[in-house]
PDB file of C-alpha atoms and ligand atoms in Angstrom:
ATOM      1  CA  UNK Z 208     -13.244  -2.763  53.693  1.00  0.00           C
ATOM      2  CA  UNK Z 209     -12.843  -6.727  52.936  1.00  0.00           C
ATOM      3  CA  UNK Z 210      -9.442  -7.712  54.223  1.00  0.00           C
ATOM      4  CA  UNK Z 211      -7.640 -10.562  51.961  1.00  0.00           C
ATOM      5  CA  UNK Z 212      -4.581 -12.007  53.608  1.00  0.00           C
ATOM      6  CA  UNK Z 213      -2.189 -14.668  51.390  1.00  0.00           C
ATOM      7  CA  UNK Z 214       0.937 -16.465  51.608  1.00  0.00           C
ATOM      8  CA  UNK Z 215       3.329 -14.717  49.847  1.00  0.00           C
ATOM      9  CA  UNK Z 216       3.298 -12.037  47.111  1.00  0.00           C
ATOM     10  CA  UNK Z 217       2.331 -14.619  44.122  1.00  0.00           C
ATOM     11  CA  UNK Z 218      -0.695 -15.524  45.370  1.00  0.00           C
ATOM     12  CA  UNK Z 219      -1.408 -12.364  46.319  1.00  0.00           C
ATOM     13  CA  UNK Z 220      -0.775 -11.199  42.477  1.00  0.00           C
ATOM     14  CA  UNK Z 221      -2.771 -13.652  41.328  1.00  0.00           C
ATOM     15  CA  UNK Z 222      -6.174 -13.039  43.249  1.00  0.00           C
ATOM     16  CA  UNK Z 223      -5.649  -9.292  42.263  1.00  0.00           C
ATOM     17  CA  UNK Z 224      -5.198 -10.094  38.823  1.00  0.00           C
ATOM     18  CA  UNK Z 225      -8.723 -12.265  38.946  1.00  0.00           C
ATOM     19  CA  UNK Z 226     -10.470  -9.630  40.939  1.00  0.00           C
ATOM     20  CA  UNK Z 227      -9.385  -6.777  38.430  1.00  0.00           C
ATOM     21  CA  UNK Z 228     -10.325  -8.722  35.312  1.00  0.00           C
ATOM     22  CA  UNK Z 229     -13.856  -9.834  36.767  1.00  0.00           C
ATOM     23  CA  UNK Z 230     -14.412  -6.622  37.944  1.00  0.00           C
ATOM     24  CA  UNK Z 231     -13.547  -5.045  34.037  1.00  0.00           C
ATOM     25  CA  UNK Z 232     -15.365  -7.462  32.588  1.00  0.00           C
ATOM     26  CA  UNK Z 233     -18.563  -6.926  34.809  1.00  0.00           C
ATOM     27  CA  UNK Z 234     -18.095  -3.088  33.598  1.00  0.00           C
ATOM     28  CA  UNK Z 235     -17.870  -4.137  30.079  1.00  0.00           C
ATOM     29  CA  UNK Z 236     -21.358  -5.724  30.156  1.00  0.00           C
ATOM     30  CA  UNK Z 237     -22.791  -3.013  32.107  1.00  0.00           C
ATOM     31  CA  UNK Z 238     -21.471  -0.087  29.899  1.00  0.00           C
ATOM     32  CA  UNK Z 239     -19.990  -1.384  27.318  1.00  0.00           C
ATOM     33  CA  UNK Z 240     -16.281  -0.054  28.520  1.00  0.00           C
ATOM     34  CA  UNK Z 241     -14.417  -0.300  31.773  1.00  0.00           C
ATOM     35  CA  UNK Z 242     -12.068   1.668  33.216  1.00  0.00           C
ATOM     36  CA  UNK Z 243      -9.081   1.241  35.248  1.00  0.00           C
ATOM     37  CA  UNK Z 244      -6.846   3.372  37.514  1.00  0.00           C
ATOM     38  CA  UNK Z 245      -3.228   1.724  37.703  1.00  0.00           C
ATOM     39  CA  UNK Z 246      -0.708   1.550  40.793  1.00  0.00           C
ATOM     40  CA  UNK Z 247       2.515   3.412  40.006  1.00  0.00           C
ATOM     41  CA  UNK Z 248       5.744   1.871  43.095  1.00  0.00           C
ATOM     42  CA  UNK Z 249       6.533  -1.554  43.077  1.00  0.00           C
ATOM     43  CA  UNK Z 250       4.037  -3.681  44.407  1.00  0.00           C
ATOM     44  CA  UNK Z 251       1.693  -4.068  41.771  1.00  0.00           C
ATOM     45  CA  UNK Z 252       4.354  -4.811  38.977  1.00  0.00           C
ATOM     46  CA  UNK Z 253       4.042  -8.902  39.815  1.00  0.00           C
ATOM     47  CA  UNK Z 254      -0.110  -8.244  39.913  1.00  0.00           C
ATOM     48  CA  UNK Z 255       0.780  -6.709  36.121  1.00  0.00           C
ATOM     49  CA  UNK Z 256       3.022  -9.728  34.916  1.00  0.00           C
ATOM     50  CA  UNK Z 257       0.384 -11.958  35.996  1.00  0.00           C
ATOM     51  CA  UNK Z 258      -1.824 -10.098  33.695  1.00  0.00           C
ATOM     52  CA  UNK Z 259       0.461 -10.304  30.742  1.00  0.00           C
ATOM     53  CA  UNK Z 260       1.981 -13.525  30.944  1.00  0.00           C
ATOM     54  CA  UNK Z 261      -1.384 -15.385  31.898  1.00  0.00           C
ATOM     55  CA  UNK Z 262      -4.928 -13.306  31.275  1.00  0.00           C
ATOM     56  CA  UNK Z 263      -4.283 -11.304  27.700  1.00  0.00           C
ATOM     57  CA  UNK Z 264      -7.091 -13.005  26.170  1.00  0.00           C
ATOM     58  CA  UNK Z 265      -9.528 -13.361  28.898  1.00  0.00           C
ATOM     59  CA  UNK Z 266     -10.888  -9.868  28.245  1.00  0.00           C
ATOM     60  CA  UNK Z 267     -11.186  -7.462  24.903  1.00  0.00           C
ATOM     61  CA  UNK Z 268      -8.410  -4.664  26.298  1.00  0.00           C
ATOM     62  CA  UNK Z 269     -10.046  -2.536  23.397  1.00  0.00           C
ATOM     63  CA  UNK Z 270     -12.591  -1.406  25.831  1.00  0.00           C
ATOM     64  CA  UNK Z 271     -10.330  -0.686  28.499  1.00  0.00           C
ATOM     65  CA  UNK Z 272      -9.419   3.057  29.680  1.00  0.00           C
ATOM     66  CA  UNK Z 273      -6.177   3.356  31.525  1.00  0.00           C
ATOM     67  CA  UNK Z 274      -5.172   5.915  33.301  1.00  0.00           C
ATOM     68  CA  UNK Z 275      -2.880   6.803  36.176  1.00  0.00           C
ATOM     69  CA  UNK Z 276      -3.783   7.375  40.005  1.00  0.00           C
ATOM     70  CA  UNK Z 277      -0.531   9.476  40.629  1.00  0.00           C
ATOM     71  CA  UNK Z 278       3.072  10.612  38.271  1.00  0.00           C
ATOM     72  CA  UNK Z 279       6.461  11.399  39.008  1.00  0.00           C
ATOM     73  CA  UNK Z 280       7.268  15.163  37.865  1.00  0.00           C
ATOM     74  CA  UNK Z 281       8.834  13.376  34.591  1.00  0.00           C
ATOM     75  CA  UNK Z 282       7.817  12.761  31.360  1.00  0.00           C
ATOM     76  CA  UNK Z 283       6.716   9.016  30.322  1.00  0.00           C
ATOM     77  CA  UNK Z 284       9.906   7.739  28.600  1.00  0.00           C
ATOM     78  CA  UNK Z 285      12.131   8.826  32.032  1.00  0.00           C
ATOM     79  CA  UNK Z 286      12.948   5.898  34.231  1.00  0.00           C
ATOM     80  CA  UNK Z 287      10.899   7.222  36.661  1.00  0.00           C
ATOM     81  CA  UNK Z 288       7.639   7.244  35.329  1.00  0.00           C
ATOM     82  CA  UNK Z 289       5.284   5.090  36.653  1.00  0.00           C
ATOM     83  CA  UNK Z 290       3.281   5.076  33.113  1.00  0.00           C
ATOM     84  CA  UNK Z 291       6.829   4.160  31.125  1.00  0.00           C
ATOM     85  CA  UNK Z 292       7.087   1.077  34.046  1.00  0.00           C
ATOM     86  CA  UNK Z 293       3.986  -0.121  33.413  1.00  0.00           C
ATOM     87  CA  UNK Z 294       3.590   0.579  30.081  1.00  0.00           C
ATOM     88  CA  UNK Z 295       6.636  -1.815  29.235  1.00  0.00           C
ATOM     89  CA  UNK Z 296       5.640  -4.467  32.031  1.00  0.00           C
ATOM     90  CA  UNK Z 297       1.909  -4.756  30.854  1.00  0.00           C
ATOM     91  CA  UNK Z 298       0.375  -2.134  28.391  1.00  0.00           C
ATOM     92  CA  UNK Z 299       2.739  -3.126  25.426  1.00  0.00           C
ATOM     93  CA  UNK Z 300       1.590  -6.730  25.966  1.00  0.00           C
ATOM     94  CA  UNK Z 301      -2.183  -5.993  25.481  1.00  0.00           C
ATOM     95  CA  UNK Z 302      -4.349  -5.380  22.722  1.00  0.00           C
ATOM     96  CA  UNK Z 303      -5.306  -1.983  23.993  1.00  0.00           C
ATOM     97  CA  UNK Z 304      -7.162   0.995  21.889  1.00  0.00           C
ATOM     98  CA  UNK Z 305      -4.446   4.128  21.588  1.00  0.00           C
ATOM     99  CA  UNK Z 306      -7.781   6.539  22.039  1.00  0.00           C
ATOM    100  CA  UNK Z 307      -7.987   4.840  25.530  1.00  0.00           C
ATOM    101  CA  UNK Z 308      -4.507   5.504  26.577  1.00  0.00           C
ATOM    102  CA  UNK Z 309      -4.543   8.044  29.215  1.00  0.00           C
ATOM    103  CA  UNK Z 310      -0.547   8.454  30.019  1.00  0.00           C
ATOM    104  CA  UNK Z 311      -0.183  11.979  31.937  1.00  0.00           C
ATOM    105  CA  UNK Z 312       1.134  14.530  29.456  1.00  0.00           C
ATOM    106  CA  UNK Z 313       4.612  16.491  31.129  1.00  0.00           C
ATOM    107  CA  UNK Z 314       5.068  19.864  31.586  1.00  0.00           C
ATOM    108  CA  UNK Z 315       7.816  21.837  32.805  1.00  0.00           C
ATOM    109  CA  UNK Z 316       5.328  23.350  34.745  1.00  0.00           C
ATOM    110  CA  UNK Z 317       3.523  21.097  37.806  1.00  0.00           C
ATOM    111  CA  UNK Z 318       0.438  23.109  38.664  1.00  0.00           C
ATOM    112  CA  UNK Z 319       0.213  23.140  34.459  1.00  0.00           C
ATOM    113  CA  UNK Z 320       0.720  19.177  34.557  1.00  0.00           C
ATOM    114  CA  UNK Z 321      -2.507  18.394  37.260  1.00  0.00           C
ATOM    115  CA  UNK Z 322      -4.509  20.938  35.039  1.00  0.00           C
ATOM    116  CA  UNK Z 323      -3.771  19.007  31.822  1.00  0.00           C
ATOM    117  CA  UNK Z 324      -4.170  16.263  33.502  1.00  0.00           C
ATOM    118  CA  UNK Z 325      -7.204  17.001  34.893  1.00  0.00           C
ATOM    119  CA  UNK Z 326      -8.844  17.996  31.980  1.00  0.00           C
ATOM    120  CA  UNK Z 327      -7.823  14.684  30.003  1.00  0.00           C
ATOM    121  CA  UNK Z 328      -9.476  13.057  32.631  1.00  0.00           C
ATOM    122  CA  UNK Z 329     -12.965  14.654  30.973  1.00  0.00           C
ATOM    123  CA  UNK Z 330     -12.191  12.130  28.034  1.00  0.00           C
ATOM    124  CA  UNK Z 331     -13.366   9.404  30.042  1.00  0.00           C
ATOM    125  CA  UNK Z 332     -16.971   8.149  30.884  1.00  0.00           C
ATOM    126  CA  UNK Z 333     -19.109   9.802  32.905  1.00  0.00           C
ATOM    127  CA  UNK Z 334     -20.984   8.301  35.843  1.00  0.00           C
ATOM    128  CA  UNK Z 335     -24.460  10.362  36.636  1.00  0.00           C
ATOM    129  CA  UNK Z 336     -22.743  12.748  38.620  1.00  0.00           C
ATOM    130  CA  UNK Z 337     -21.061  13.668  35.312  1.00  0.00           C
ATOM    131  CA  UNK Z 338     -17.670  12.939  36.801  1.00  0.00           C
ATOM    132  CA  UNK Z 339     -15.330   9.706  35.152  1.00  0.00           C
ATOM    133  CA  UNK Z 340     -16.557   6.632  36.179  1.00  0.00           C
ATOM    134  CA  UNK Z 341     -13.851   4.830  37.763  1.00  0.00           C
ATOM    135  CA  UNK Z 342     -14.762   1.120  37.483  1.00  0.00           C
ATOM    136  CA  UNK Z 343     -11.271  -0.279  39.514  1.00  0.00           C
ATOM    137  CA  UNK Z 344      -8.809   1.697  41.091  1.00  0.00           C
ATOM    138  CA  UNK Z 345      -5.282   0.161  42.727  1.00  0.00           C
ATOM    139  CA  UNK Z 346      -4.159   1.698  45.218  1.00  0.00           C
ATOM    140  CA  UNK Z 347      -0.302   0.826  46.733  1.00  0.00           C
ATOM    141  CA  UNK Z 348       0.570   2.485  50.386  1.00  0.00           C
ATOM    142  CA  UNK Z 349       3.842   3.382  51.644  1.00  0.00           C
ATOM    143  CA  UNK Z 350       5.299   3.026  55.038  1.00  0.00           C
ATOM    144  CA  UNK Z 351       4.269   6.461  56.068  1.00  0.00           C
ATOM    145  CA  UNK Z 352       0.567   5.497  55.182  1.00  0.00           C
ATOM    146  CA  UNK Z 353       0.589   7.454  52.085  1.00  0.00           C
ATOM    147  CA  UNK Z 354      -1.263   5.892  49.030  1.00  0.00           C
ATOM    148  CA  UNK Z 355      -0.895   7.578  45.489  1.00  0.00           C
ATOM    149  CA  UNK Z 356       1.015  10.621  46.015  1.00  0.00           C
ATOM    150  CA  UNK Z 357      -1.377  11.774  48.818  1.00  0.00           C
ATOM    151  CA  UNK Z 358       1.300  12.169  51.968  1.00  0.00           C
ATOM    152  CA  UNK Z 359       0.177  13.063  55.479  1.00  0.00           C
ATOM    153  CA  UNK Z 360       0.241  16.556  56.138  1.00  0.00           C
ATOM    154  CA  UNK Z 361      -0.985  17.554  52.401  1.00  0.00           C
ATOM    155  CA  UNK Z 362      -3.563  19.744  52.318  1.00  0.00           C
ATOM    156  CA  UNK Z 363      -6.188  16.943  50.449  1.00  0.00           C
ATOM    157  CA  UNK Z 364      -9.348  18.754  50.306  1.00  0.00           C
ATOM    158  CA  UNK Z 365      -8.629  20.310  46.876  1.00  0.00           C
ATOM    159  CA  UNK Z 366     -11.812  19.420  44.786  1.00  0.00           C
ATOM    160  CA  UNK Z 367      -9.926  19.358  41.069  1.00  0.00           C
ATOM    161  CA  UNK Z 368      -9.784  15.975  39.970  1.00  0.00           C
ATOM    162  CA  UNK Z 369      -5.851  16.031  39.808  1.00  0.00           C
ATOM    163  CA  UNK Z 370      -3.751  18.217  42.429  1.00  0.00           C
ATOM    164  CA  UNK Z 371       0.281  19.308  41.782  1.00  0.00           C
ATOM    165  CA  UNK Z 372       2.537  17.799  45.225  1.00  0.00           C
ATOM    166  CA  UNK Z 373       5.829  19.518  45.338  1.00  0.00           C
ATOM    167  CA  UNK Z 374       6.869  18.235  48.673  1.00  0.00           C
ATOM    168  CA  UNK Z 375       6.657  14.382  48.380  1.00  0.00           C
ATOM    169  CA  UNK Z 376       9.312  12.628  50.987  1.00  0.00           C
ATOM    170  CA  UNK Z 377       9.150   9.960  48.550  1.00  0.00           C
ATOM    171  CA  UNK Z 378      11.710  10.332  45.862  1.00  0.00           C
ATOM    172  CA  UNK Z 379      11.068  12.235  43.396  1.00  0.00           C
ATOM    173  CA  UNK Z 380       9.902  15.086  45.640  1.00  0.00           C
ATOM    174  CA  UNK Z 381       7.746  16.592  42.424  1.00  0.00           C
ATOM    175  CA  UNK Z 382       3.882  14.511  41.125  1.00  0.00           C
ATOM    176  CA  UNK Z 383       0.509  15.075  40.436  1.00  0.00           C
ATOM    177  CA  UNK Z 384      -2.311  12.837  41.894  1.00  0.00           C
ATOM    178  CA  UNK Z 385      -5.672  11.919  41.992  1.00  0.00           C
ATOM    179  CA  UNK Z 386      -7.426  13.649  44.861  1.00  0.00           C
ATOM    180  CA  UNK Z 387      -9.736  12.278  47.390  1.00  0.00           C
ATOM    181  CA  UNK Z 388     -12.469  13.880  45.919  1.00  0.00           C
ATOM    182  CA  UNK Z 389     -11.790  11.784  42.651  1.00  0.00           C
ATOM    183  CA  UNK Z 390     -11.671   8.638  44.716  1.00  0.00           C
ATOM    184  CA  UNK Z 391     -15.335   9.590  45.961  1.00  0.00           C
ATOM    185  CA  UNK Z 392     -16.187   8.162  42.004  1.00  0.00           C
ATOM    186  CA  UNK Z 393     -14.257   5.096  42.108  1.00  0.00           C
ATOM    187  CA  UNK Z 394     -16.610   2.464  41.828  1.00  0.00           C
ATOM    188  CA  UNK Z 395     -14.007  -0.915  43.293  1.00  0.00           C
ATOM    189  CA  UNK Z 396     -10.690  -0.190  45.043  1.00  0.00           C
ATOM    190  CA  UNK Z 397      -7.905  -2.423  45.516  1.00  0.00           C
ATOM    191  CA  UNK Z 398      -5.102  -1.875  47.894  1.00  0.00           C
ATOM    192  CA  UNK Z 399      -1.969  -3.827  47.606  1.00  0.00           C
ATOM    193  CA  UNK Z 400       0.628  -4.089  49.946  1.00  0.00           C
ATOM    194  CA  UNK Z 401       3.321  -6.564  50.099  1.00  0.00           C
ATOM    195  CA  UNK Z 402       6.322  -7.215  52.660  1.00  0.00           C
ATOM    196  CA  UNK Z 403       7.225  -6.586  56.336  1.00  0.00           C
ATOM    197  CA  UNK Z 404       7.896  -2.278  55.369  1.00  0.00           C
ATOM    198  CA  UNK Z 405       4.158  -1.972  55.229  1.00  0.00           C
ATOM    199  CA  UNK Z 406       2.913  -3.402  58.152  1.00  0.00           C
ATOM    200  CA  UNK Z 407       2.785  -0.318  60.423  1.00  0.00           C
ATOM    201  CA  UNK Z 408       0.908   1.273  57.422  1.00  0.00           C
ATOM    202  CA  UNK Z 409      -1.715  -1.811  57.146  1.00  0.00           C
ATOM    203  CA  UNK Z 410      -2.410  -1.704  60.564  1.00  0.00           C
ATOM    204  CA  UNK Z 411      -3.109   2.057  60.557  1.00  0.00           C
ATOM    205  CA  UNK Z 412      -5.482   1.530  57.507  1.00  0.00           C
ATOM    206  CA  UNK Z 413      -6.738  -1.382  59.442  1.00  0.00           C
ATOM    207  CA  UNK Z 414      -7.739   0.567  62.572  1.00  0.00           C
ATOM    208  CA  UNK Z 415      -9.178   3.415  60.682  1.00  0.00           C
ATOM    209  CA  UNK Z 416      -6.245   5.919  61.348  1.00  0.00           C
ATOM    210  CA  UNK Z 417      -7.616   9.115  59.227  1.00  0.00           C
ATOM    211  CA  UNK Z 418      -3.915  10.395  59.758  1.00  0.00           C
ATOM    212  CA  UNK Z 419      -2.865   7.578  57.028  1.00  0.00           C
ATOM    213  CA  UNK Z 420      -4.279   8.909  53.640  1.00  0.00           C
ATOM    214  CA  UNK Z 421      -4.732   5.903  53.015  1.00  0.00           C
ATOM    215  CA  UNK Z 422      -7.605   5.554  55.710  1.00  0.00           C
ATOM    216  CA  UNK Z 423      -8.540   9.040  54.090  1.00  0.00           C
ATOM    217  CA  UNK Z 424      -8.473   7.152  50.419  1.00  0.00           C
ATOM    218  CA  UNK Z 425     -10.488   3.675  51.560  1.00  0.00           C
ATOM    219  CA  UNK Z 426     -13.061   6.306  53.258  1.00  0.00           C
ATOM    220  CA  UNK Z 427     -13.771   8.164  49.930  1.00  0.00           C
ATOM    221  CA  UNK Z 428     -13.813   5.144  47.682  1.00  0.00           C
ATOM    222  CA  UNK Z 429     -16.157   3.659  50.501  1.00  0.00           C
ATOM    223  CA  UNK Z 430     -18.405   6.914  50.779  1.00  0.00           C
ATOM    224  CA  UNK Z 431     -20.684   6.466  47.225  1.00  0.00           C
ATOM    225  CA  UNK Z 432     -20.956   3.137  46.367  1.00  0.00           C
ATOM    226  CA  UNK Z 433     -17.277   2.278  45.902  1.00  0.00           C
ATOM    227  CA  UNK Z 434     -16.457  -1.650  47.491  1.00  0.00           C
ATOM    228  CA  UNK Z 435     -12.296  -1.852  48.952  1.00  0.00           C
ATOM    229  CA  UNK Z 436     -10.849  -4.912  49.448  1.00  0.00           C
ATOM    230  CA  UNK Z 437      -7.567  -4.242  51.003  1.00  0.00           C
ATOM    231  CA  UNK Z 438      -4.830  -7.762  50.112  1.00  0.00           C
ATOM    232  CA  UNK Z 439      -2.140  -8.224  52.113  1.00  0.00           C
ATOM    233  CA  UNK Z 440       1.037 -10.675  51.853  1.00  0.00           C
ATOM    234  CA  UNK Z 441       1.854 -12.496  55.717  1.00  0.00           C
ATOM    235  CA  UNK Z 442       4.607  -9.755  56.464  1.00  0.00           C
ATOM    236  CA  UNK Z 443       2.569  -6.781  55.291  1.00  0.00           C
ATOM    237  CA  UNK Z 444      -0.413  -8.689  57.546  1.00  0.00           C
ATOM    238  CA  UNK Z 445       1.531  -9.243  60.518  1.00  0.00           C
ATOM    239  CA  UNK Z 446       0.556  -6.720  62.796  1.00  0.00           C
ATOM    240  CA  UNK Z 447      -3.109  -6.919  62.072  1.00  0.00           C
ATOM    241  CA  UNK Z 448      -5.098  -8.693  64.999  1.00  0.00           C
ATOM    242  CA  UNK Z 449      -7.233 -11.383  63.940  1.00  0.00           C
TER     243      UNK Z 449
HETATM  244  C1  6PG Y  33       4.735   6.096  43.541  1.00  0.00           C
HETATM  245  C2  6PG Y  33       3.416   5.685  44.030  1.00  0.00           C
HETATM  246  C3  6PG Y  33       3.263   5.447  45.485  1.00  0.00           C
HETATM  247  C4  6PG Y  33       3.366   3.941  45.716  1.00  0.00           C
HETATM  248  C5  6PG Y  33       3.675   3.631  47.161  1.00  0.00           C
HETATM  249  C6  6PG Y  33       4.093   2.195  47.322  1.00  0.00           C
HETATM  250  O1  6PG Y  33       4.804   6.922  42.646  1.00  0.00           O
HETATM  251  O2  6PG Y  33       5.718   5.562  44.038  1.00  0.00           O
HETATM  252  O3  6PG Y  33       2.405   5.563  43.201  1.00  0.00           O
HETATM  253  O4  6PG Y  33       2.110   5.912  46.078  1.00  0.00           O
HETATM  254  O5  6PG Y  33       2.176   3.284  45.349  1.00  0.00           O
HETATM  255  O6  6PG Y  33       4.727   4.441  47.583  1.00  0.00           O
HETATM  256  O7  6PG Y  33       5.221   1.971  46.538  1.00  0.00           O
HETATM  257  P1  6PG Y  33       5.935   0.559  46.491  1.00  0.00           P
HETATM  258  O8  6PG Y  33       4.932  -0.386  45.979  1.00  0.00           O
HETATM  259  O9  6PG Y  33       7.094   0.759  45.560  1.00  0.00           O
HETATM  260  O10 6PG Y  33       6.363   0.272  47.890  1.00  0.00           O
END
């Protein structure tokens, strides 16, 4: 894992921004599409603004696939969703192809909701393990180490690309995620954590703690021939030891 410490949380926005857009761009000439998982929380929404206010023409968005690393039990137009967030903070703003729109469909029923979604995720393209490639992934963490909607103490082995969590301590308790196993394909990970809230977390993911899924995330992205760089803002840095 490369570690990327900045200033403050503008800087930090603005390196992930240039890193994300290389990165799609580099797919784009490889494969002729890219795709990208997005960040739901709030971290990455000043990474997406950067996006939309400054880079909309520095890459065709037509050949982007979006999709989402983890939902809220809610459908997209609910103020919960982190699709509806970013849709209005940076997919509206892009010239993006519908057909490569992956929002997660709701259903009343959760276990229903990871299926669907899981099988939506089949629209995407392949890598040769006939799985979606996942060209760049963002990752956020919490202050319990989580990252997506993976918490510690979930069972994370499930090998479906999607899995139903009922018991999140994060409001709201019900969301489907990406599982570890699906992070195995991703291909560039980014983890963004900003403010003094995170820095217990950092440091875990720092020192390897595999109780921190995100330790368990950077491991799987790391364990093909995925690349993490991990960018932190001073406060989020502060307990690292340099
Ligand atoms: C969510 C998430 C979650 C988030 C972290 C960090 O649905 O909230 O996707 O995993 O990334 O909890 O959230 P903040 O950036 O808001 O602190």
């Amino acid at each position: 894992m490369n570690l990327l410490q900045f200033d403050n949380n503008s800087t930090l926005a603005e390196c992930a921004a240039k890193l994300t857009i290389d990165r799609l761009k580099s797919a784009i000439s490889e494969f002729g599409d890219a795709v990208w998982v997005l960040a739901g929380g709030n971290t990455p929404m000043t990474c997406y603004e950067v996006i939309s206010n400054k880079y909309v023409d520095l890459l065709d968005w037509q050949k982007v696939w979006f999709l989402m690393g983890d939902e809220r039990h809610v459908n997209t137009e609910h103020s919960d969703s982190n699709w509806g967030a970013i849709e209005e903070q940076l997919l509206s703003k892009l010239n993006v192809s519908v057909d490569h729109l992956l929002p997660p469909a709701y259903s009343e029923n959760l276990e229903e909701m990871a299926k669907n979604y899981s099988a939506s995720l089949y629209r995407l393209p392949a890598n040769g393990n006939g799985r979606p490639r996942l060209d760049v992934v963002w990752l956020g963490i919490g202050e319990d180490g989580h990252s997506l909607s993976l918490f510690p103490g979930n069972d994370l082995s499930m090998t479906d690309l999607v899995m139903p969590v009922s018991n999140s301590p994060k409001p709201p308790s019900e969301r489907i995620s990406l599982t570890l196993f699906t992070l195995a394909q991703a291909r560039y990970g980014l983890v963004l954590a900003t403010g003094e809230a995170k820095a217990n977390a950092v440091k875990k993911l720092v020192d390897n703690d595999m109780a921190a899924p995100v330790a368990q995330a950077v491991e799987k992205i790391e364990s093909r021939e995925g690349t993490v760089y991990l960018l932190v803002d001073r406060q989020a840095g502060s307990l690292i030891d340099n």
